[in-house]
PDB file of C-alpha atoms in Angstrom:
ATOM      1  CA  GLN K   1      -0.043   0.022  -0.191  1.00 80.00           C
ATOM      2  CA  VAL K   2       0.884   3.706  -0.373  1.00 87.00           C
ATOM      3  CA  GLN K   3       0.738   6.653   1.939  1.00 92.00           C
ATOM      4  CA  LEU K   4       1.299  10.058   0.771  1.00 96.00           C
ATOM      5  CA  VAL K   5       2.157  13.288   2.609  1.00 97.00           C
ATOM      6  CA  ASP K   6       1.815  16.745   0.823  1.00 97.00           C
ATOM      7  CA  SER K   7       4.071  19.704   1.726  1.00 97.00           C
ATOM      8  CA  GLY K   8       5.508  23.009   0.447  1.00 98.00           C
ATOM      9  CA  GLY K   9       2.498  25.195   0.012  1.00 98.00           C
ATOM     10  CA  GLY K  10       2.202  28.779   1.121  1.00 98.00           C
ATOM     11  CA  LEU K  11       1.539  32.239   0.379  1.00 98.00           C
ATOM     12  CA  VAL K  12       3.327  33.635  -2.847  1.00 98.00           C
ATOM     13  CA  GLN K  13       2.882  36.768  -5.074  1.00 98.00           C
ATOM     14  CA  ALA K  14       1.824  36.609  -8.667  1.00 98.00           C
ATOM     15  CA  GLY K  15       4.839  35.793 -10.929  1.00 98.00           C
ATOM     16  CA  GLY K  16       6.509  33.719  -7.749  1.00 98.00           C
ATOM     17  CA  SER K  17       7.366  30.314  -7.682  1.00 98.00           C
ATOM     18  CA  LEU K  18       6.621  27.399  -5.122  1.00 98.00           C
ATOM     19  CA  ARG K  19       7.763  23.769  -5.268  1.00 98.00           C
ATOM     20  CA  LEU K  20       5.367  21.140  -3.613  1.00 98.00           C
ATOM     21  CA  SER K  21       6.772  17.818  -2.426  1.00 98.00           C
ATOM     22  CA  CYS K  22       4.881  14.559  -1.898  1.00 97.00           C
ATOM     23  CA  ALA K  23       6.462  12.053   0.367  1.00 97.00           C
ATOM     24  CA  ALA K  24       5.546   8.326  -0.400  1.00 95.00           C
ATOM     25  CA  SER K  25       5.865   5.326   1.597  1.00 91.00           C
ATOM     26  CA  GLY K  26       5.243   1.620   0.433  1.00 82.00           C
ATOM     27  CA  ARG K  27       6.999  -0.721  -1.996  1.00 80.00           C
ATOM     28  CA  THR K  28       4.408  -0.426  -4.565  1.00 85.00           C
ATOM     29  CA  PHE K  29       5.052   3.321  -5.148  1.00 89.00           C
ATOM     30  CA  SER K  30       7.494   2.433  -8.182  1.00 90.00           C
ATOM     31  CA  ASN K  31       4.880   0.802  -9.838  1.00 92.00           C
ATOM     32  CA  SER K  32       2.389   3.712  -9.557  1.00 93.00           C
ATOM     33  CA  ALA K  33       1.309   6.555 -11.629  1.00 96.00           C
ATOM     34  CA  ALA K  34       1.492   9.880  -9.543  1.00 97.00           C
ATOM     35  CA  ALA K  35      -0.365  13.285 -10.301  1.00 98.00           C
ATOM     36  CA  TRP K  36      -1.149  16.408  -8.772  1.00 98.00           C
ATOM     37  CA  PHE K  37      -4.812  17.792  -8.575  1.00 98.00           C
ATOM     38  CA  ARG K  38      -6.064  20.845  -7.300  1.00 98.00           C
ATOM     39  CA  GLN K  39      -9.284  22.030  -5.838  1.00 98.00           C
ATOM     40  CA  ALA K  40     -10.544  25.612  -5.107  1.00 97.00           C
ATOM     41  CA  PRO K  41     -13.641  26.540  -2.956  1.00 93.00           C
ATOM     42  CA  GLY K  42     -16.847  25.779  -4.671  1.00 95.00           C
ATOM     43  CA  ARG K  43     -14.849  24.106  -7.695  1.00 96.00           C
ATOM     44  CA  GLU K  44     -14.566  20.556  -8.814  1.00 96.00           C
ATOM     45  CA  ARG K  45     -11.247  18.799  -8.280  1.00 96.00           C
ATOM     46  CA  GLU K  46      -9.152  19.131 -11.511  1.00 97.00           C
ATOM     47  CA  PHE K  47      -6.175  17.538 -12.902  1.00 97.00           C
ATOM     48  CA  VAL K  48      -2.984  19.454 -12.876  1.00 98.00           C
ATOM     49  CA  ALA K  49      -0.024  17.349 -13.809  1.00 98.00           C
ATOM     50  CA  GLY K  50       0.709  13.518 -13.983  1.00 97.00           C
ATOM     51  CA  ILE K  51       3.679  11.380 -14.465  1.00 97.00           C
ATOM     52  CA  ASP K  52       3.718   7.529 -15.182  1.00 96.00           C
ATOM     53  CA  CYS K  53       5.716   5.279 -12.872  1.00 94.00           C
ATOM     54  CA  SER K  54       9.144   5.512 -14.767  1.00 94.00           C
ATOM     55  CA  SER K  55       9.170   9.110 -15.670  1.00 94.00           C
ATOM     56  CA  ILE K  56       8.741   8.106 -19.424  1.00 94.00           C
ATOM     57  CA  SER K  57       5.584  10.195 -19.878  1.00 95.00           C
ATOM     58  CA  THR K  58       4.342  13.514 -18.241  1.00 96.00           C
ATOM     59  CA  TYR K  59       0.867  15.004 -18.747  1.00 96.00           C
ATOM     60  CA  TYR K  60      -0.238  18.767 -18.065  1.00 97.00           C
ATOM     61  CA  SER K  61      -3.462  20.580 -17.981  1.00 97.00           C
ATOM     62  CA  ASP K  62      -3.635  23.217 -20.429  1.00 97.00           C
ATOM     63  CA  SER K  63      -3.644  26.049 -17.906  1.00 97.00           C
ATOM     64  CA  VAL K  64      -0.509  25.071 -16.478  1.00 98.00           C
ATOM     65  CA  LYS K  65       1.647  23.623 -19.332  1.00 98.00           C
ATOM     66  CA  GLY K  66       4.815  25.516 -19.585  1.00 98.00           C
ATOM     67  CA  ARG K  67       4.660  26.996 -16.119  1.00 98.00           C
ATOM     68  CA  PHE K  68       4.563  23.654 -14.165  1.00 98.00           C
ATOM     69  CA  THR K  69       6.896  20.754 -14.024  1.00 98.00           C
ATOM     70  CA  ILE K  70       6.154  17.269 -12.317  1.00 98.00           C
ATOM     71  CA  SER K  71       8.811  14.996 -11.552  1.00 98.00           C
ATOM     72  CA  ARG K  72       9.615  11.923  -9.355  1.00 96.00           C
ATOM     73  CA  ASP K  73      12.388  10.029  -7.596  1.00 93.00           C
ATOM     74  CA  ASN K  74      11.531   6.692  -7.010  1.00 90.00           C
ATOM     75  CA  ALA K  75      14.759   5.773  -5.070  1.00 91.00           C
ATOM     76  CA  LYS K  76      13.795   8.589  -2.817  1.00 93.00           C
ATOM     77  CA  ARG K  77       9.935   7.831  -3.108  1.00 94.00           C
ATOM     78  CA  THR K  78       9.172  11.577  -3.783  1.00 96.00           C
ATOM     79  CA  VAL K  79       7.024  13.351  -6.201  1.00 97.00           C
ATOM     80  CA  LEU K  80       7.658  16.932  -6.937  1.00 98.00           C
ATOM     81  CA  LEU K  81       5.695  19.843  -8.690  1.00 98.00           C
ATOM     82  CA  GLN K  82       7.585  22.848  -9.451  1.00 98.00           C
ATOM     83  CA  MET K  83       5.393  25.855 -10.066  1.00 98.00           C
ATOM     84  CA  ASN K  84       6.630  29.093 -11.756  1.00 98.00           C
ATOM     85  CA  SER K  85       4.855  32.101 -12.866  1.00 98.00           C
ATOM     86  CA  LEU K  86       2.230  31.658 -10.691  1.00 98.00           C
ATOM     87  CA  LYS K  87      -1.083  33.322 -11.190  1.00 98.00           C
ATOM     88  CA  PRO K  88      -3.851  34.177  -8.757  1.00 98.00           C
ATOM     89  CA  GLU K  89      -6.184  31.812 -10.563  1.00 97.00           C
ATOM     90  CA  ASP K  90      -3.758  29.006  -9.288  1.00 98.00           C
ATOM     91  CA  THR K  91      -4.896  29.548  -5.828  1.00 98.00           C
ATOM     92  CA  ALA K  92      -6.306  26.219  -4.493  1.00 98.00           C
ATOM     93  CA  VAL K  93      -5.538  23.081  -2.270  1.00 98.00           C
ATOM     94  CA  TYR K  94      -3.163  20.959  -3.941  1.00 98.00           C
ATOM     95  CA  TYR K  95      -3.220  17.056  -3.656  1.00 98.00           C
ATOM     96  CA  CYS K  96      -0.719  14.599  -4.474  1.00 98.00           C
ATOM     97  CA  ALA K  97      -2.242  11.261  -5.729  1.00 97.00           C
ATOM     98  CA  ALA K  98      -1.022   7.746  -6.692  1.00 96.00           C
ATOM     99  CA  ALA K  99      -2.645   4.845  -8.497  1.00 94.00           C
ATOM    100  CA  VAL K 100      -2.423   1.396  -8.627  1.00 91.00           C
ATOM    101  CA  PHE K 101      -1.173   1.017 -12.001  1.00 91.00           C
ATOM    102  CA  CYS K 102       1.833   2.504 -13.962  1.00 92.00           C
ATOM    103  CA  GLY K 103      -0.104   4.585 -16.371  1.00 87.00           C
ATOM    104  CA  ARG K 104       0.809   6.217 -19.753  1.00 80.00           C
ATOM    105  CA  SER K 105      -2.691   7.339 -20.858  1.00 88.00           C
ATOM    106  CA  PRO K 106      -3.676  10.892 -20.520  1.00 86.00           C
ATOM    107  CA  GLN K 107      -7.217  10.000 -20.650  1.00 89.00           C
ATOM    108  CA  THR K 108      -6.854   7.677 -17.613  1.00 91.00           C
ATOM    109  CA  MET K 109      -4.387   9.822 -15.767  1.00 93.00           C
ATOM    110  CA  GLY K 110      -6.434  13.036 -15.736  1.00 94.00           C
ATOM    111  CA  VAL K 111      -9.340  11.812 -13.792  1.00 94.00           C
ATOM    112  CA  PRO K 112      -9.376  11.436 -10.004  1.00 95.00           C
ATOM    113  CA  ARG K 113     -11.193   8.115 -10.135  1.00 95.00           C
ATOM    114  CA  SER K 114      -7.871   6.487 -11.444  1.00 95.00           C
ATOM    115  CA  TYR K 115      -6.105   7.257  -8.219  1.00 96.00           C
ATOM    116  CA  ALA K 116      -6.258   5.110  -5.062  1.00 95.00           C
ATOM    117  CA  TYR K 117      -4.121   7.022  -2.628  1.00 96.00           C
ATOM    118  CA  TRP K 118      -4.222  10.711  -1.767  1.00 97.00           C
ATOM    119  CA  GLY K 119      -2.107  13.104   0.294  1.00 98.00           C
ATOM    120  CA  GLN K 120      -3.821  15.305   2.844  1.00 97.00           C
ATOM    121  CA  GLY K 121      -3.384  18.425   0.755  1.00 98.00           C
ATOM    122  CA  THR K 122      -1.377  21.656   0.923  1.00 98.00           C
ATOM    123  CA  GLN K 123      -2.705  25.170   0.381  1.00 98.00           C
ATOM    124  CA  VAL K 124      -1.250  27.370  -2.260  1.00 98.00           C
ATOM    125  CA  THR K 125      -2.198  31.068  -2.289  1.00 98.00           C
ATOM    126  CA  VAL K 126      -1.052  33.411  -5.009  1.00 98.00           C
ATOM    127  CA  SER K 127      -1.617  37.127  -4.348  1.00 98.00           C
ATOM    128  CA  SER K 128      -2.235  39.721  -6.845  1.00 93.00           C
TER     129      SER K 128
END
């Protein structure tokens, strides 16, 4: 089984950067697709970025592509989300997630139901 702990959120001005970290435990993490989702108050949880089990493929929502970068280190059992050029509309609670499959399909990786394990969430607030 996999346990996830999110961290790295905070308050940042528009145009600034943050790096979110997800610490994973469990032997199956290296076989698990991982992703970041976000949810703002009154909004549906939305896909931000995903990465397959071996870092062969990455996927991004159109709203963050070119600004955010997802990466993972299976040896260290971590998933990172580097967020640059932040905008006020990026304000949300960000959640790390892991699946029970390797995952290399953007259609599969972009929906919350594909993920069995979730972090507790970390707040990102971008001021204007």
